[in-house]
Short mmCIF file of C-alpha atoms in Angstrom, two decimals:
data_model
loop_
_atom_site.label_atom_id
_atom_site.label_comp_id
_atom_site.label_asym_id
_atom_site.label_seq_id
_atom_site.Cartn_x
_atom_site.Cartn_y
_atom_site.Cartn_z
CA UNK A 14 98.70 85.75 152.62
CA UNK A 15 96.60 88.80 152.05
CA UNK A 16 99.24 91.00 153.85
CA UNK A 17 101.65 89.67 151.61
CA UNK A 18 99.75 90.42 148.58
CA UNK A 19 99.10 94.02 149.77
CA UNK A 20 102.83 94.40 150.25
CA UNK A 21 103.61 93.01 146.82
CA UNK A 22 100.91 95.06 145.12
CA UNK A 23 102.35 98.19 146.84
CA UNK A 24 105.82 97.37 145.47
CA UNK A 25 104.28 96.97 141.93
CA UNK A 26 102.45 100.21 142.24
CA UNK A 27 105.75 101.99 143.16
CA UNK A 28 107.72 100.12 140.30
CA UNK A 29 105.09 101.34 137.58
CA UNK A 30 105.39 104.84 138.84
CA UNK A 31 109.20 104.60 138.74
CA UNK A 32 108.73 103.47 135.08
CA UNK A 33 106.15 106.19 134.52
CA UNK A 34 108.51 108.93 135.86
CA UNK A 35 111.57 107.76 133.70
CA UNK A 36 109.44 107.83 130.66
CA UNK A 37 107.93 111.51 131.52
CA UNK A 38 111.83 112.64 132.08
CA UNK A 39 112.78 111.02 128.77
CA UNK A 40 109.88 112.83 126.83
CA UNK A 41 110.52 116.17 128.61
CA UNK A 42 114.15 115.88 128.12
CA UNK A 43 113.70 114.96 124.26
CA UNK A 44 111.73 118.02 123.98
CA UNK A 45 114.16 120.14 125.81
CA UNK A 46 116.87 118.96 123.45
CA UNK A 47 114.95 119.61 120.46
CA UNK A 48 114.05 123.23 121.51
CA UNK A 49 117.54 124.29 122.79
CA UNK A 50 119.48 122.20 120.21
CA UNK A 51 121.17 120.43 122.88
CA UNK A 52 123.07 117.21 121.29
CA UNK A 53 124.21 115.97 124.55
CA UNK A 54 120.75 115.89 126.24
CA UNK A 55 119.35 114.11 123.07
CA UNK A 56 122.33 111.69 123.35
CA UNK A 57 121.28 111.06 127.07
CA UNK A 58 117.78 110.63 126.34
CA UNK A 59 118.52 107.83 123.74
CA UNK A 60 120.91 106.12 126.34
CA UNK A 61 118.35 106.22 129.04
CA UNK A 62 116.06 103.90 126.84
CA UNK A 63 117.97 100.90 128.01
CA UNK A 64 116.98 101.65 131.62
CA UNK A 65 113.32 102.26 130.46
CA UNK A 66 113.46 98.78 128.92
CA UNK A 67 114.92 97.05 131.81
CA UNK A 68 112.24 98.66 134.21
CA UNK A 69 109.52 97.42 131.80
CA UNK A 70 110.88 93.95 132.12
CA UNK A 71 111.12 94.29 135.92
CA UNK A 72 107.37 95.26 136.10
CA UNK A 73 106.36 92.73 134.11
CA UNK A 74 108.01 90.08 135.90
CA UNK A 75 106.48 91.46 139.18
CA UNK A 76 103.18 91.10 137.64
CA UNK A 77 103.74 87.60 136.66
CA UNK A 78 105.09 86.65 139.95
CA UNK A 79 101.90 88.25 141.78
CA UNK A 80 99.67 86.33 139.34
CA UNK A 81 101.19 83.14 140.29
CA UNK A 82 101.84 83.35 143.69
CA UNK A 83 98.67 84.90 145.10
CA UNK A 84 96.26 84.14 141.99
CA UNK A 85 94.31 87.33 142.62
CA UNK A 86 90.67 87.68 141.67
CA UNK A 87 88.38 90.52 140.72
CA UNK A 88 89.69 93.92 141.20
CA UNK A 89 93.14 92.95 141.86
CA UNK A 90 93.08 90.69 138.95
CA UNK A 91 91.92 93.73 136.75
CA UNK A 92 94.44 96.08 138.34
CA UNK A 93 97.26 93.75 137.45
CA UNK A 94 96.45 93.30 133.99
CA UNK A 95 95.70 96.82 133.54
CA UNK A 96 99.35 97.49 134.79
CA UNK A 97 100.91 95.05 132.28
CA UNK A 98 99.07 97.16 129.67
CA UNK A 99 100.16 100.32 130.74
CA UNK A 100 103.66 99.16 131.37
CA UNK A 101 103.78 98.26 127.68
CA UNK A 102 102.66 101.59 126.61
CA UNK A 103 104.89 103.46 128.66
CA UNK A 104 107.84 101.57 127.12
CA UNK A 105 106.54 102.63 123.58
CA UNK A 106 106.27 106.30 124.93
CA UNK A 107 109.94 105.76 126.03
CA UNK A 108 110.92 104.65 122.23
CA UNK A 109 108.98 107.71 121.04
CA UNK A 110 111.01 109.90 123.22
CA UNK A 111 113.99 108.27 121.88
CA UNK A 112 112.81 108.83 118.27
CA UNK A 113 112.35 112.62 119.11
CA UNK A 114 115.85 112.82 120.73
CA UNK A 115 117.17 111.42 117.35
CA UNK A 116 115.58 113.90 115.55
CA UNK A 117 116.61 116.51 117.85
CA UNK A 118 120.16 115.30 117.17
CA UNK A 119 120.05 115.73 113.46
CA UNK A 120 118.01 118.90 113.46
CA UNK A 121 120.68 120.41 115.66
CA UNK A 122 123.23 120.05 113.19
CA UNK A 123 121.44 121.91 110.52
CA UNK A 124 120.53 125.48 110.37
CA UNK A 125 117.47 126.15 111.93
CA UNK A 126 114.15 126.65 110.41
CA UNK A 127 112.28 127.70 113.67
CA UNK A 128 109.48 125.77 115.29
CA UNK A 129 106.02 125.75 113.72
CA UNK A 130 103.32 128.28 115.05
CA UNK A 131 101.49 125.95 117.27
CA UNK A 132 104.31 123.73 118.47
CA UNK A 133 104.34 125.28 122.14
CA UNK A 134 100.80 124.68 122.36
CA UNK A 135 101.15 121.17 121.23
CA UNK A 136 103.86 120.62 123.68
CA UNK A 137 102.07 121.77 126.60
CA UNK A 138 99.07 119.57 125.92
CA UNK A 139 101.14 116.57 125.32
CA UNK A 140 103.15 117.27 128.62
CA UNK A 141 99.86 117.85 130.51
CA UNK A 142 98.24 114.54 129.06
CA UNK A 143 101.55 112.41 130.17
CA UNK A 144 101.65 114.17 133.63
CA UNK A 145 97.94 113.67 134.07
CA UNK A 146 97.96 110.15 132.95
CA UNK A 147 100.31 109.27 135.57
CA UNK A 148 98.45 111.15 138.36
CA UNK A 149 95.23 109.23 137.15
CA UNK A 150 97.13 106.02 137.46
CA UNK A 151 98.10 106.66 140.99
CA UNK A 152 94.90 107.71 142.30
CA UNK A 153 92.91 105.47 140.01
CA UNK A 154 91.19 108.64 139.08
CA UNK A 155 88.36 108.11 136.52
CA UNK A 156 87.36 111.65 136.17
CA UNK A 157 90.90 112.75 135.42
CA UNK A 158 91.14 109.91 132.94
CA UNK A 159 88.29 111.10 131.16
CA UNK A 160 89.45 114.49 130.85
CA UNK A 161 92.77 113.17 129.41
CA UNK A 162 90.64 111.32 126.75
CA UNK A 163 88.83 114.54 125.73
CA UNK A 164 92.09 116.51 125.28
CA UNK A 165 93.17 113.95 122.43
CA UNK A 166 91.02 115.77 120.07
CA UNK A 167 92.82 119.00 120.43
CA UNK A 168 96.15 117.26 119.94
CA UNK A 169 94.99 116.00 116.75
CA UNK A 170 93.64 119.21 115.44
CA UNK A 171 96.88 120.96 116.33
CA UNK A 172 99.05 118.29 114.79
CA UNK A 173 96.93 118.77 111.50
CA UNK A 174 97.50 122.59 111.73
CA UNK A 175 101.19 122.14 112.19
CA UNK A 176 101.28 119.71 109.33
CA UNK A 177 99.72 122.25 106.98
CA UNK A 178 101.97 124.79 107.92
CA UNK A 179 105.03 123.13 107.48
CA UNK A 180 103.65 121.49 103.98
CA UNK A 181 103.00 125.25 102.96
CA UNK A 182 106.35 126.34 103.79
CA UNK A 183 107.93 123.19 101.82
CA UNK A 184 106.14 124.17 98.69
CA UNK A 185 107.70 127.88 98.88
CA UNK A 186 111.09 126.67 99.64
CA UNK A 187 112.27 123.06 98.58
CA UNK A 188 115.63 123.70 100.46
CA UNK A 189 113.97 123.01 103.71
CA UNK A 190 112.14 119.82 102.72
CA UNK A 191 114.22 117.53 104.98
CA UNK A 192 114.32 119.85 107.98
CA UNK A 193 110.64 120.15 107.60
CA UNK A 194 110.13 116.60 107.63
CA UNK A 195 112.09 116.00 110.69
CA UNK A 196 109.93 118.47 112.52
CA UNK A 197 106.77 117.13 111.12
CA UNK A 198 108.07 113.71 112.26
CA UNK A 199 108.67 115.16 115.79
CA UNK A 200 105.22 116.45 116.20
CA UNK A 201 103.72 113.10 114.86
CA UNK A 202 105.69 111.45 117.80
CA UNK A 203 104.40 114.03 120.16
CA UNK A 204 100.77 113.14 118.69
CA UNK A 205 101.44 109.38 119.42
CA UNK A 206 102.64 109.93 122.87
CA UNK A 207 99.26 111.56 123.32
CA UNK A 208 97.68 108.68 121.96
CA UNK A 209 99.42 106.29 124.48
CA UNK A 210 98.39 108.68 127.16
CA UNK A 211 94.92 108.30 126.04
CA UNK A 212 95.12 104.65 125.90
CA UNK A 213 96.43 104.46 129.36
CA UNK A 214 93.71 106.67 130.67
CA UNK A 215 91.47 104.39 128.91
CA UNK A 216 92.50 101.41 130.75
CA UNK A 217 92.60 103.27 134.07
CA UNK A 218 88.84 104.25 133.42
CA UNK A 219 87.91 100.65 132.73
CA UNK A 220 89.97 99.35 135.93
CA UNK A 221 88.16 101.91 137.96
CA UNK A 222 84.76 101.63 136.49
CA UNK A 223 84.31 98.10 134.86
CA UNK A 224 83.19 100.42 131.81
CA UNK A 225 84.80 100.21 128.40
CA UNK A 226 85.30 103.40 126.73
CA UNK A 227 88.12 102.11 124.66
CA UNK A 228 87.64 102.61 120.75
CA UNK A 229 85.08 105.60 121.04
CA UNK A 230 87.44 107.54 118.60
CA UNK A 231 87.12 105.01 115.92
CA UNK A 232 84.96 107.13 113.90
CA UNK A 233 87.70 109.41 113.30
CA UNK A 234 89.93 106.49 112.04
CA UNK A 235 92.79 108.07 110.13
CA UNK A 236 92.36 111.65 111.28
CA UNK A 237 95.03 113.62 112.54
CA UNK A 238 97.28 111.05 110.81
CA UNK A 239 99.47 112.41 108.00
CA UNK B 21 89.35 71.40 136.40
CA UNK B 22 92.07 70.79 134.16
CA UNK B 23 89.65 69.53 131.42
CA UNK B 24 87.62 72.60 131.64
CA UNK B 25 90.88 74.65 131.78
CA UNK B 26 92.26 72.93 128.69
CA UNK B 27 88.61 73.40 127.03
CA UNK B 28 88.69 77.32 127.89
CA UNK B 29 92.34 77.61 126.61
CA UNK B 30 91.65 75.72 123.34
CA UNK B 31 88.54 78.26 122.98
CA UNK B 32 91.00 81.17 123.74
CA UNK B 33 93.35 80.05 121.30
CA UNK B 34 90.46 80.01 118.56
CA UNK B 35 89.50 83.44 119.61
CA UNK B 36 92.78 84.95 119.28
CA UNK B 37 93.36 83.22 116.07
CA UNK B 38 89.90 84.82 114.67
CA UNK B 39 91.35 88.06 115.69
CA UNK B 40 94.35 87.51 113.77
CA UNK B 41 92.52 86.32 110.79
CA UNK B 42 90.38 89.60 110.98
CA UNK B 43 93.26 91.81 111.18
CA UNK B 44 95.23 90.27 108.49
CA UNK B 45 92.12 90.53 105.99
CA UNK B 46 92.08 94.11 106.85
CA UNK B 47 95.50 94.84 106.28
CA UNK B 48 95.62 92.91 102.86
CA UNK B 49 92.28 94.49 101.82
CA UNK B 50 93.53 97.96 102.80
CA UNK B 51 96.55 97.39 100.48
CA UNK B 52 94.51 96.20 97.76
CA UNK B 53 92.16 99.13 97.88
CA UNK B 54 95.43 101.44 97.67
CA UNK B 55 96.74 99.61 94.77
CA UNK B 56 93.45 98.95 92.82
CA UNK B 57 92.07 102.51 93.73
CA UNK B 58 89.06 100.76 95.26
CA UNK B 59 87.23 103.27 97.67
CA UNK B 60 84.45 100.87 98.24
CA UNK B 61 87.02 98.31 99.43
CA UNK B 62 88.83 101.12 101.38
CA UNK B 63 85.46 102.05 103.14
CA UNK B 64 84.81 98.39 104.04
CA UNK B 65 87.97 97.96 105.82
CA UNK B 66 87.37 101.41 107.73
CA UNK B 67 83.99 99.64 108.87
CA UNK B 68 85.55 96.37 109.70
CA UNK B 69 87.38 98.19 112.55
CA UNK B 70 84.60 97.97 114.88
CA UNK B 71 84.32 94.17 114.69
CA UNK B 72 88.10 93.96 115.32
CA UNK B 73 87.43 96.25 118.25
CA UNK B 74 84.56 94.03 119.58
CA UNK B 75 86.74 90.75 119.25
CA UNK B 76 89.52 92.29 120.99
CA UNK B 77 87.50 93.04 123.94
CA UNK B 78 86.09 89.44 123.73
CA UNK B 79 89.59 87.94 123.93
CA UNK B 80 90.43 90.18 126.92
CA UNK B 81 87.46 89.34 128.72
CA UNK B 82 88.06 85.38 127.98
CA UNK B 83 91.73 85.93 129.65
CA UNK B 84 90.59 87.53 132.49
CA UNK B 85 87.82 84.91 133.12
CA UNK B 86 90.54 82.20 132.67
CA UNK B 87 92.65 83.93 135.13
CA UNK B 88 89.94 84.26 137.86
CA UNK B 89 88.41 81.00 137.21
CA UNK B 90 91.52 78.64 136.94
CA UNK B 91 94.30 80.77 138.47
CA UNK B 92 96.84 79.00 136.16
CA UNK B 93 100.40 79.14 136.94
CA UNK B 94 103.82 78.64 134.94
CA UNK B 95 103.26 78.01 131.42
CA UNK B 96 99.71 78.43 131.16
CA UNK B 97 99.99 82.00 133.07
CA UNK B 98 102.64 83.06 130.49
CA UNK B 99 100.67 81.86 127.73
CA UNK B 100 97.51 84.05 128.70
CA UNK B 101 99.68 87.14 129.48
CA UNK B 102 101.17 86.87 125.86
CA UNK B 103 97.83 86.57 124.48
CA UNK B 104 96.78 89.75 126.34
CA UNK B 105 99.48 91.67 124.75
CA UNK B 106 99.50 89.87 121.31
CA UNK B 107 95.57 90.80 121.26
CA UNK B 108 96.68 94.48 122.03
CA UNK B 109 98.96 94.49 119.32
CA UNK B 110 96.74 93.11 116.63
CA UNK B 111 94.08 95.71 117.52
CA UNK B 112 96.52 98.42 116.79
CA UNK B 113 97.50 96.57 113.70
CA UNK B 114 93.82 96.68 112.61
CA UNK B 115 93.73 100.60 113.44
CA UNK B 116 96.75 100.91 111.04
CA UNK B 117 94.71 99.02 108.26
CA UNK B 118 92.23 101.52 108.84
CA UNK B 119 94.64 104.48 108.38
CA UNK B 120 95.97 102.85 105.30
CA UNK B 121 92.51 102.36 104.12
CA UNK B 122 91.71 106.03 104.99
CA UNK B 123 94.85 107.13 102.80
CA UNK B 124 93.84 104.78 100.03
CA UNK B 125 90.17 106.41 100.02
CA UNK B 126 91.84 110.01 99.53
CA UNK B 127 94.69 108.98 97.02
CA UNK B 128 92.15 107.11 94.70
CA UNK B 129 90.01 110.57 94.20
CA UNK B 130 93.37 112.12 93.13
CA UNK B 131 95.54 111.70 89.80
CA UNK B 132 97.70 109.00 90.78
CA UNK B 133 101.61 109.53 91.05
CA UNK B 134 102.28 106.01 90.79
CA UNK B 135 103.89 103.73 93.66
CA UNK B 136 107.49 104.16 94.73
CA UNK B 137 110.02 101.67 93.11
CA UNK B 138 110.37 99.29 96.13
CA UNK B 139 106.56 99.42 97.36
CA UNK B 140 105.87 95.82 96.26
CA UNK B 141 108.91 94.64 97.86
CA UNK B 142 107.89 96.39 101.13
CA UNK B 143 104.29 95.08 100.84
CA UNK B 144 105.41 91.40 100.36
CA UNK B 145 107.81 91.61 103.14
CA UNK B 146 105.18 92.93 105.47
CA UNK B 147 102.49 90.59 104.41
CA UNK B 148 104.90 87.62 104.96
CA UNK B 149 105.47 88.88 108.49
CA UNK B 150 102.08 89.30 109.39
CA UNK B 151 101.11 85.89 108.04
CA UNK B 152 104.11 84.28 109.96
CA UNK B 153 103.65 85.85 113.06
CA UNK B 154 100.27 84.49 113.06
CA UNK B 155 101.52 80.95 112.31
CA UNK B 156 104.15 81.30 114.96
CA UNK B 157 101.36 81.96 117.37
CA UNK B 158 99.27 79.03 116.56
CA UNK B 159 102.31 76.78 116.72
CA UNK B 160 104.17 78.47 119.36
CA UNK B 161 107.02 78.25 116.88
CA UNK B 162 110.01 80.05 118.45
CA UNK B 163 112.23 79.40 115.14
CA UNK B 164 109.89 81.09 112.98
CA UNK B 165 109.41 84.02 115.58
CA UNK B 166 113.36 84.65 115.47
CA UNK B 167 113.23 84.57 111.55
CA UNK B 168 110.34 87.36 111.50
CA UNK B 169 112.41 89.34 114.12
CA UNK B 170 115.40 89.07 111.60
CA UNK B 171 113.24 90.56 108.67
CA UNK B 172 112.53 93.63 110.53
CA UNK B 173 115.88 95.26 109.26
CA UNK B 174 115.00 94.92 106.03
CA UNK B 175 111.59 96.54 106.29
CA UNK B 176 113.23 99.47 107.71
CA UNK B 177 115.75 99.62 105.04
CA UNK B 178 113.13 99.66 102.30
CA UNK B 179 111.09 102.17 104.16
CA UNK B 180 114.01 104.63 104.30
CA UNK B 181 114.79 103.98 100.30
CA UNK B 182 111.14 104.61 99.45
CA UNK B 183 111.18 107.93 101.71
CA UNK B 184 114.08 109.16 100.00
CA UNK B 185 112.67 108.29 96.40
CA UNK B 186 109.62 110.47 97.37
CA UNK B 187 111.34 113.17 98.99
CA UNK B 188 113.46 113.43 95.80
CA UNK B 189 110.41 113.40 93.47
CA UNK B 190 108.73 116.30 95.80
CA UNK B 191 111.81 118.39 95.40
CA UNK B 192 111.44 118.36 91.68
CA UNK B 193 107.71 118.73 91.47
CA UNK B 194 106.07 120.61 94.33
CA UNK B 195 102.40 119.78 92.76
CA UNK B 196 102.72 116.29 94.23
CA UNK B 197 103.69 117.23 97.74
CA UNK B 198 100.47 115.99 99.31
CA UNK B 199 100.11 112.67 97.42
CA UNK B 200 103.76 111.89 98.11
CA UNK B 201 103.21 112.48 101.86
CA UNK B 202 100.20 110.37 101.91
CA UNK B 203 102.36 107.55 100.15
CA UNK B 204 105.02 108.04 102.67
CA UNK B 205 102.34 107.76 105.28
CA UNK B 206 101.19 104.53 104.04
CA UNK B 207 104.45 103.02 103.96
CA UNK B 208 105.01 104.21 107.50
CA UNK B 209 102.15 102.39 108.47
CA UNK B 210 103.36 99.47 106.78
CA UNK B 211 106.44 99.72 108.77
CA UNK B 212 104.62 99.86 112.00
CA UNK B 213 102.68 96.90 111.12
CA UNK B 214 106.07 95.11 110.70
CA UNK B 215 107.10 96.45 114.25
CA UNK B 216 104.10 94.97 115.66
CA UNK B 217 104.45 91.57 113.85
CA UNK B 218 107.88 91.85 115.49
CA UNK B 219 106.63 92.57 118.91
CA UNK B 220 104.33 89.69 118.61
CA UNK B 221 107.11 87.42 117.63
CA UNK B 222 109.07 88.45 120.67
CA UNK B 223 106.34 87.82 122.93
CA UNK B 224 106.00 84.29 121.08
CA UNK B 225 109.81 83.62 121.58
CA UNK B 226 109.53 84.80 125.37
CA UNK B 227 106.54 82.39 125.91
CA UNK B 228 108.20 79.36 124.07
CA UNK B 229 111.63 79.71 125.63
CA UNK B 230 111.66 81.87 128.60
CA UNK B 231 114.19 84.10 127.08
CA UNK B 232 113.71 87.66 126.59
CA UNK B 233 114.99 89.14 123.28
CA UNK B 234 112.70 92.17 123.24
CA UNK B 235 114.62 95.47 122.69
CA UNK B 236 117.54 93.97 121.06
CA UNK B 237 116.98 96.55 118.48
CA UNK B 238 117.29 99.46 120.64
CA UNK B 239 120.59 100.41 119.42
CA UNK B 240 119.03 101.53 116.27
CA UNK B 241 116.71 103.82 117.72
CA UNK B 242 114.93 106.22 115.63
CA UNK B 243 116.47 104.47 112.54
CA UNK B 244 114.06 103.99 109.61
CA UNK B 245 111.74 106.43 111.54
CA UNK B 246 111.28 109.53 109.40
#
């Protein structure tokens, strides 16, 4: 029985990592589509959302099957529950990639207003958080999870700076209001992707240590949230 | 054993409903704080987020305990997994209530620019969805869940109309850009609360019928999302 459980747990791990890789690819491609104004790539990201949704359902069904079949306890149980939650978060990160791709498609058809000053910095931070959270998941690495959680404040700060920059540009030039809005919207989606990477890291930390560090950021409720 | 399971399942149901009631109250109060420009009430909502977070942890621990202790299968198992997910969604709805309260606090200190034309309609729809989703959860009412899912499109439509109205006002009067932004931000939070009510309804529908209707709205990816 234990051998069967181990085998199915291995498969589950593989499936959630496939899910993670699909979502990571969607996010990275959505950003590329935006920066290179590539409408075809944006459409590809939007289309890939269906596959991500199907993968989410598969992972969830796997979890339910393992719970019903082997009735795991203790560490195995916590791990499966954390996979259920991470799976949910990954699917929503995939949705956000779709939203960014959607905005990339719209912006590509309009004259460019350029990217905000700190956009590259924001992108690099968020990409790093996404990649690290998947690494932390594979290796159940609570140290790496903590590092990711600590990065979220920097993302919020950059996000606010970008918002202020674009708001000031809008004030000077009302012809760019829509495009500035779409760009702010993209950055907000990036910031939310970072939030999900943080949620995932909090789950990993909890599964690995039994300690809850969720909600440590509640004091800043609404910060970075424009 | 079954009697014990039933007893603990009853307690779990009560706990998730308490969680729902706390979140509903936070959302309703946040909207009231905004409309009546009541900074004290806004601060109350922000403070209540801690209790909501504690309740979330309690519900999750209850779920894990039941899974470990009784190793339920079939319907019971699906129900508990759905509670885990609903619990997560409710906590995030609570965060959004906090964000709205935060904006209410800021807006209350500035001269009013009034509420957008369709704001009351949006608020009533979203309030109805939140209340109905909790009712559907208590009664495992798949018909009501379907109705909620159907309402989400109207919310997206109203949200877009409000965005356009405020954007046009910004174009005419750049002195109101910040306040218009904050108001758009509040409406976006309401729209996301409706999204979560929809997610919850999809989970209820699945638990009740075994049919997956999640992701039926993927074709509109990015719509209503400005």
